[in-house]
Amino acid sequence: MMVLALHPEWQEMAREEVLQVNMILNEVLRLYPPVISLCQHTYKDTGIGNIHLPAGVDLALPMLLIHHDPEPWGDDVEEFRPERFLGGVSRASKEQIALFPFGWSLRTCIGQKKYNSSPNFLVSSIRDSLLRNHVKKLNL
Ligand code: HEM
């Protein structure tokens, strides 16, 4: 950190790289969410926004369908386009957020922070495996 503070040009490049990797990860989790649907049950009268839900209702959030719905995402919904996350998750889809790979609100995944804070581990493991394959091909 100290050294990066002395070299702002590298700090900026590292920041850019982390942003790009986050965009790629978001797009991968949008297209291929490991959890495809969330279910909840209301044990008492409750509400979501202005929707009233009585006790005993089963709710399903079909993550895979929402992530592939052209209405919030646009006609290129099936394309791999990490640049849709250039302005952040909230601006990637129309009107409201439509990306929930880790769930939402109180029950949200506790692994999400770790996942988002260590994208560089992911990049280096991808790079290492590409390098290993390359070396294997060259018979080194
Ligand atoms: C790409 C990786 C991961 C994805 C996509 C993912 C996704 C999810 C989802 C969708 C939920 C359900 C949230 C809900 O019920 O609304 C969840 C819950 C949970 N996840 Fe993950 N997860 C990931 C990695 C991890 C990791 C690495 C850990 C552990 C360190 C973890 C620990 C948990 C726990 C403990 C819960 C239950 C939270 C609760 O019910 O209060 N997850 N995760």
PDB file of C-alpha atoms and ligand atoms in Angstrom:
ATOM      1  CA  MET A   1       0.000   0.000   0.000  1.00  0.00           C
ATOM      2  CA  MET A   2       2.817   2.364   0.938  1.00  0.00           C
ATOM      3  CA  VAL A   3       4.661   1.638  -2.311  1.00  0.00           C
ATOM      4  CA  LEU A   4       1.455   2.039  -4.356  1.00  0.00           C
ATOM      5  CA  ALA A   5       0.893   5.401  -2.650  1.00  0.00           C
ATOM      6  CA  LEU A   6       4.283   6.475  -4.011  1.00  0.00           C
ATOM      7  CA  HIS A   7       3.334   5.291  -7.520  1.00  0.00           C
ATOM      8  CA  PRO A   8      -0.176   6.616  -8.263  1.00  0.00           C
ATOM      9  CA  GLU A   9       0.032   5.478 -11.921  1.00  0.00           C
ATOM     10  CA  TRP A  10       0.268   1.824 -10.759  1.00  0.00           C
ATOM     11  CA  GLN A  11      -2.418   2.424  -8.141  1.00  0.00           C
ATOM     12  CA  GLU A  12      -4.739   3.600 -10.929  1.00  0.00           C
ATOM     13  CA  MET A  13      -3.902   0.593 -13.136  1.00  0.00           C
ATOM     14  CA  ALA A  14      -4.498  -1.830 -10.222  1.00  0.00           C
ATOM     15  CA  ARG A  15      -7.821  -0.136  -9.444  1.00  0.00           C
ATOM     16  CA  GLU A  16      -8.878  -0.413 -13.090  1.00  0.00           C
ATOM     17  CA  GLU A  17      -7.978  -4.103 -13.122  1.00  0.00           C
ATOM     18  CA  VAL A  18     -10.005  -4.838  -9.975  1.00  0.00           C
ATOM     19  CA  LEU A  19     -13.000  -2.980 -11.471  1.00  0.00           C
ATOM     20  CA  GLN A  20     -12.743  -4.965 -14.714  1.00  0.00           C
ATOM     21  CA  VAL A  21     -12.431  -8.281 -12.872  1.00  0.00           C
ATOM     22  CA  ASN A  22     -15.503  -7.413 -10.765  1.00  0.00           C
ATOM     23  CA  MET A  23     -17.434  -6.665 -13.958  1.00  0.00           C
ATOM     24  CA  ILE A  24     -16.428 -10.046 -15.398  1.00  0.00           C
ATOM     25  CA  LEU A  25     -17.404 -11.869 -12.177  1.00  0.00           C
ATOM     26  CA  ASN A  26     -20.791 -10.125 -12.081  1.00  0.00           C
ATOM     27  CA  GLU A  27     -21.476 -11.072 -15.697  1.00  0.00           C
ATOM     28  CA  VAL A  28     -20.456 -14.714 -15.089  1.00  0.00           C
ATOM     29  CA  LEU A  29     -22.726 -14.892 -12.007  1.00  0.00           C
ATOM     30  CA  ARG A  30     -25.539 -13.276 -13.988  1.00  0.00           C
ATOM     31  CA  LEU A  31     -25.360 -15.801 -16.823  1.00  0.00           C
ATOM     32  CA  TYR A  32     -24.525 -18.860 -14.674  1.00  0.00           C
ATOM     33  CA  PRO A  33     -25.711 -18.303 -11.082  1.00  0.00           C
ATOM     34  CA  PRO A  34     -24.704 -21.348  -8.959  1.00  0.00           C
ATOM     35  CA  VAL A  35     -27.984 -20.935  -6.988  1.00  0.00           C
ATOM     36  CA  ILE A  36     -30.809 -20.727  -9.526  1.00  0.00           C
ATOM     37  CA  SER A  37     -33.781 -20.004  -7.271  1.00  0.00           C
ATOM     38  CA  LEU A  38     -34.536 -18.808  -3.717  1.00  0.00           C
ATOM     39  CA  CYS A  39     -37.581 -19.832  -1.675  1.00  0.00           C
ATOM     40  CA  GLN A  40     -39.066 -18.186   1.405  1.00  0.00           C
ATOM     41  CA  HIS A  41     -42.173 -18.858   3.507  1.00  0.00           C
ATOM     42  CA  THR A  42     -44.153 -16.198   5.400  1.00  0.00           C
ATOM     43  CA  TYR A  43     -44.870 -17.299   8.984  1.00  0.00           C
ATOM     44  CA  LYS A  44     -46.817 -14.119   9.754  1.00  0.00           C
ATOM     45  CA  ASP A  45     -48.483 -11.229   7.906  1.00  0.00           C
ATOM     46  CA  THR A  46     -45.796  -9.234   6.192  1.00  0.00           C
ATOM     47  CA  GLY A  47     -45.109  -6.933   3.238  1.00  0.00           C
ATOM     48  CA  ILE A  48     -42.618  -6.232   0.483  1.00  0.00           C
ATOM     49  CA  GLY A  49     -42.823  -2.595  -0.543  1.00  0.00           C
ATOM     50  CA  ASN A  50     -46.551  -1.996  -1.052  1.00  0.00           C
ATOM     51  CA  ILE A  51     -47.396  -5.705  -1.517  1.00  0.00           C
ATOM     52  CA  HIS A  52     -49.189  -7.283   1.438  1.00  0.00           C
ATOM     53  CA  LEU A  53     -48.454 -10.959   2.088  1.00  0.00           C
ATOM     54  CA  PRO A  54     -50.559 -12.985   4.529  1.00  0.00           C
ATOM     55  CA  ALA A  55     -49.036 -15.736   6.685  1.00  0.00           C
ATOM     56  CA  GLY A  56     -48.520 -19.123   5.007  1.00  0.00           C
ATOM     57  CA  VAL A  57     -47.396 -17.968   1.554  1.00  0.00           C
ATOM     58  CA  ASP A  58     -44.539 -19.685  -0.278  1.00  0.00           C
ATOM     59  CA  LEU A  59     -42.424 -17.250  -2.285  1.00  0.00           C
ATOM     60  CA  ALA A  60     -40.001 -18.174  -5.028  1.00  0.00           C
ATOM     61  CA  LEU A  61     -37.420 -15.850  -6.538  1.00  0.00           C
ATOM     62  CA  PRO A  62     -36.431 -17.517  -9.827  1.00  0.00           C
ATOM     63  CA  MET A  63     -32.936 -16.040 -10.013  1.00  0.00           C
ATOM     64  CA  LEU A  64     -31.980 -17.781 -13.254  1.00  0.00           C
ATOM     65  CA  LEU A  65     -35.104 -16.452 -15.038  1.00  0.00           C
ATOM     66  CA  ILE A  66     -34.603 -12.893 -13.740  1.00  0.00           C
ATOM     67  CA  HIS A  67     -30.930 -12.956 -14.747  1.00  0.00           C
ATOM     68  CA  HIS A  68     -31.992 -13.983 -18.272  1.00  0.00           C
ATOM     69  CA  ASP A  69     -35.024 -11.701 -18.617  1.00  0.00           C
ATOM     70  CA  PRO A  70     -34.631  -9.283 -21.585  1.00  0.00           C
ATOM     71  CA  GLU A  71     -36.968  -6.771 -19.948  1.00  0.00           C
ATOM     72  CA  PRO A  72     -34.519  -5.518 -17.294  1.00  0.00           C
ATOM     73  CA  TRP A  73     -31.346  -6.527 -19.183  1.00  0.00           C
ATOM     74  CA  GLY A  74     -32.103  -5.710 -22.824  1.00  0.00           C
ATOM     75  CA  ASP A  75     -32.039  -7.776 -26.025  1.00  0.00           C
ATOM     76  CA  ASP A  76     -28.379  -8.718 -25.510  1.00  0.00           C
ATOM     77  CA  VAL A  77     -29.337 -10.568 -22.306  1.00  0.00           C
ATOM     78  CA  GLU A  78     -27.810 -13.867 -23.516  1.00  0.00           C
ATOM     79  CA  GLU A  79     -24.519 -12.269 -24.534  1.00  0.00           C
ATOM     80  CA  PHE A  80     -21.422 -12.152 -22.339  1.00  0.00           C
ATOM     81  CA  ARG A  81     -20.968  -8.396 -21.950  1.00  0.00           C
ATOM     82  CA  PRO A  82     -19.180  -7.453 -18.710  1.00  0.00           C
ATOM     83  CA  GLU A  83     -19.234  -3.819 -19.834  1.00  0.00           C
ATOM     84  CA  ARG A  84     -22.918  -3.649 -18.883  1.00  0.00           C
ATOM     85  CA  PHE A  85     -21.582  -3.290 -15.295  1.00  0.00           C
ATOM     86  CA  LEU A  86     -19.411  -0.255 -16.111  1.00  0.00           C
ATOM     87  CA  GLY A  87     -21.679   2.053 -14.076  1.00  0.00           C
ATOM     88  CA  GLY A  88     -22.110  -0.480 -11.231  1.00  0.00           C
ATOM     89  CA  VAL A  89     -24.708  -3.175 -10.533  1.00  0.00           C
ATOM     90  CA  SER A  90     -27.558  -0.717  -9.945  1.00  0.00           C
ATOM     91  CA  ARG A  91     -27.122   0.842 -13.407  1.00  0.00           C
ATOM     92  CA  ALA A  92     -26.621  -2.429 -15.309  1.00  0.00           C
ATOM     93  CA  SER A  93     -30.336  -3.254 -15.558  1.00  0.00           C
ATOM     94  CA  LYS A  94     -33.318  -1.048 -16.337  1.00  0.00           C
ATOM     95  CA  GLU A  95     -35.402   0.499 -13.543  1.00  0.00           C
ATOM     96  CA  GLN A  96     -34.390  -1.817 -10.702  1.00  0.00           C
ATOM     97  CA  ILE A  97     -31.577  -4.137  -9.670  1.00  0.00           C
ATOM     98  CA  ALA A  98     -32.003  -7.556 -11.290  1.00  0.00           C
ATOM     99  CA  LEU A  99     -28.804  -9.304 -10.140  1.00  0.00           C
ATOM    100  CA  PHE A 100     -29.127 -11.526  -7.030  1.00  0.00           C
ATOM    101  CA  PRO A 101     -26.457 -14.268  -7.178  1.00  0.00           C
ATOM    102  CA  PHE A 102     -25.909 -14.057  -3.398  1.00  0.00           C
ATOM    103  CA  GLY A 103     -29.536 -13.475  -2.380  1.00  0.00           C
ATOM    104  CA  TRP A 104     -30.658 -10.184  -0.887  1.00  0.00           C
ATOM    105  CA  SER A 105     -31.269  -8.354   2.370  1.00  0.00           C
ATOM    106  CA  LEU A 106     -31.112 -10.088   5.786  1.00  0.00           C
ATOM    107  CA  ARG A 107     -30.421 -13.622   4.517  1.00  0.00           C
ATOM    108  CA  THR A 108     -27.801 -12.577   2.013  1.00  0.00           C
ATOM    109  CA  CYS A 109     -24.796 -14.904   1.572  1.00  0.00           C
ATOM    110  CA  ILE A 110     -21.995 -14.385   4.080  1.00  0.00           C
ATOM    111  CA  GLY A 111     -19.481 -15.514   1.434  1.00  0.00           C
ATOM    112  CA  GLN A 112     -20.280 -12.549  -0.834  1.00  0.00           C
ATOM    113  CA  LYS A 113     -17.829 -10.130   0.785  1.00  0.00           C
ATOM    114  CA  LYS A 114     -14.979 -12.611   0.524  1.00  0.00           C
ATOM    115  CA  TYR A 115     -15.871 -13.363  -3.088  1.00  0.00           C
ATOM    116  CA  ASN A 116     -15.989  -9.674  -4.059  1.00  0.00           C
ATOM    117  CA  SER A 117     -12.860  -8.708  -2.149  1.00  0.00           C
ATOM    118  CA  SER A 118     -10.558 -11.344  -3.615  1.00  0.00           C
ATOM    119  CA  PRO A 119     -11.122 -11.270  -7.384  1.00  0.00           C
ATOM    120  CA  ASN A 120      -7.386 -11.115  -7.983  1.00  0.00           C
ATOM    121  CA  PHE A 121      -6.947 -14.598  -6.507  1.00  0.00           C
ATOM    122  CA  LEU A 122      -9.366 -15.772  -9.156  1.00  0.00           C
ATOM    123  CA  VAL A 123      -7.544 -13.980 -11.963  1.00  0.00           C
ATOM    124  CA  SER A 124      -4.175 -15.366 -10.886  1.00  0.00           C
ATOM    125  CA  SER A 125      -5.533 -18.918 -10.656  1.00  0.00           C
ATOM    126  CA  ILE A 126      -7.027 -18.597 -14.175  1.00  0.00           C
ATOM    127  CA  ARG A 127      -3.708 -17.205 -15.441  1.00  0.00           C
ATOM    128  CA  ASP A 128      -1.721 -19.987 -13.720  1.00  0.00           C
ATOM    129  CA  SER A 129      -3.900 -22.700 -15.200  1.00  0.00           C
ATOM    130  CA  LEU A 130      -3.588 -21.167 -18.713  1.00  0.00           C
ATOM    131  CA  LEU A 131       0.172 -21.003 -18.232  1.00  0.00           C
ATOM    132  CA  ARG A 132       0.314 -24.645 -17.062  1.00  0.00           C
ATOM    133  CA  ASN A 133      -1.652 -25.741 -20.150  1.00  0.00           C
ATOM    134  CA  HIS A 134       0.643 -23.733 -22.392  1.00  0.00           C
ATOM    135  CA  VAL A 135       3.777 -25.276 -20.828  1.00  0.00           C
ATOM    136  CA  LYS A 136       2.236 -28.763 -21.178  1.00  0.00           C
ATOM    137  CA  LYS A 137       1.570 -28.143 -24.894  1.00  0.00           C
ATOM    138  CA  LEU A 138       5.165 -27.006 -25.413  1.00  0.00           C
ATOM    139  CA  ASN A 139       6.375 -30.159 -23.592  1.00  0.00           C
ATOM    140  CA  LEU A 140       8.631 -28.092 -21.300  1.00  0.00           C
TER     141      LEU A 140
HETATM  142  C1  HEM B   1     -20.000 -17.816  -5.844  1.00  0.00           C
HETATM  143  C2  HEM B   1     -20.107 -18.190  -4.583  1.00  0.00           C
HETATM  144  C3  HEM B   1     -21.387 -18.165  -3.791  1.00  0.00           C
HETATM  145  C4  HEM B   1     -22.681 -17.917  -4.191  1.00  0.00           C
HETATM  146  C5  HEM B   1     -23.221 -17.584  -5.584  1.00  0.00           C
HETATM  147  C6  HEM B   1     -23.512 -18.015  -3.006  1.00  0.00           C
HETATM  148  C7  HEM B   1     -24.892 -17.806  -2.992  1.00  0.00           C
HETATM  149  C8  HEM B   1     -25.675 -17.883  -1.861  1.00  0.00           C
HETATM  150  C9  HEM B   1     -27.125 -17.700  -1.844  1.00  0.00           C
HETATM  151  C10 HEM B   1     -27.999 -17.385  -3.056  1.00  0.00           C
HETATM  152  C11 HEM B   1     -27.537 -17.827  -0.568  1.00  0.00           C
HETATM  153  C12 HEM B   1     -29.000 -17.763  -0.066  1.00  0.00           C
HETATM  154  C13 HEM B   1     -29.379 -16.368   0.411  1.00  0.00           C
HETATM  155  C14 HEM B   1     -30.844 -16.316   0.826  1.00  0.00           C
HETATM  156  O1  HEM B   1     -31.354 -17.269   1.443  1.00  0.00           O
HETATM  157  O2  HEM B   1     -31.486 -15.294   0.541  1.00  0.00           O
HETATM  158  C15 HEM B   1     -26.380 -18.097   0.249  1.00  0.00           C
HETATM  159  C16 HEM B   1     -26.402 -18.264   1.616  1.00  0.00           C
HETATM  160  C17 HEM B   1     -25.311 -18.544   2.368  1.00  0.00           C
HETATM  161  N1  HEM B   1     -24.006 -18.624   1.936  1.00  0.00           N
HETATM  162 FE1  HEM B   1     -23.360 -18.436   0.019  1.00  0.00          FE
HETATM  163  N2  HEM B   1     -22.727 -18.310  -1.937  1.00  0.00           N
HETATM  164  C18 HEM B   1     -21.423 -18.405  -2.359  1.00  0.00           C
HETATM  165  C19 HEM B   1     -20.315 -18.638  -1.580  1.00  0.00           C
HETATM  166  C20 HEM B   1     -20.326 -18.823  -0.216  1.00  0.00           C
HETATM  167  C21 HEM B   1     -19.154 -19.035   0.604  1.00  0.00           C
HETATM  168  C22 HEM B   1     -17.705 -19.073   0.091  1.00  0.00           C
HETATM  169  C23 HEM B   1     -19.597 -19.167   1.881  1.00  0.00           C
HETATM  170  C24 HEM B   1     -18.827 -19.427   3.148  1.00  0.00           C
HETATM  171  C25 HEM B   1     -17.742 -18.774   3.469  1.00  0.00           C
HETATM  172  C26 HEM B   1     -21.036 -19.027   1.879  1.00  0.00           C
HETATM  173  C27 HEM B   1     -21.840 -19.103   2.997  1.00  0.00           C
HETATM  174  C28 HEM B   1     -23.205 -18.927   3.006  1.00  0.00           C
HETATM  175  C29 HEM B   1     -24.053 -19.024   4.207  1.00  0.00           C
HETATM  176  C30 HEM B   1     -23.599 -19.367   5.629  1.00  0.00           C
HETATM  177  C31 HEM B   1     -25.369 -18.785   3.812  1.00  0.00           C
HETATM  178  C32 HEM B   1     -26.626 -18.765   4.689  1.00  0.00           C
HETATM  179  C33 HEM B   1     -26.923 -17.334   5.161  1.00  0.00           C
HETATM  180  C34 HEM B   1     -28.219 -17.308   6.001  1.00  0.00           C
HETATM  181  O3  HEM B   1     -29.104 -18.118   5.788  1.00  0.00           O
HETATM  182  O4  HEM B   1     -28.337 -16.410   6.861  1.00  0.00           O
HETATM  183  N3  HEM B   1     -21.441 -18.818   0.585  1.00  0.00           N
HETATM  184  N4  HEM B   1     -25.262 -18.130  -0.557  1.00  0.00           N
END
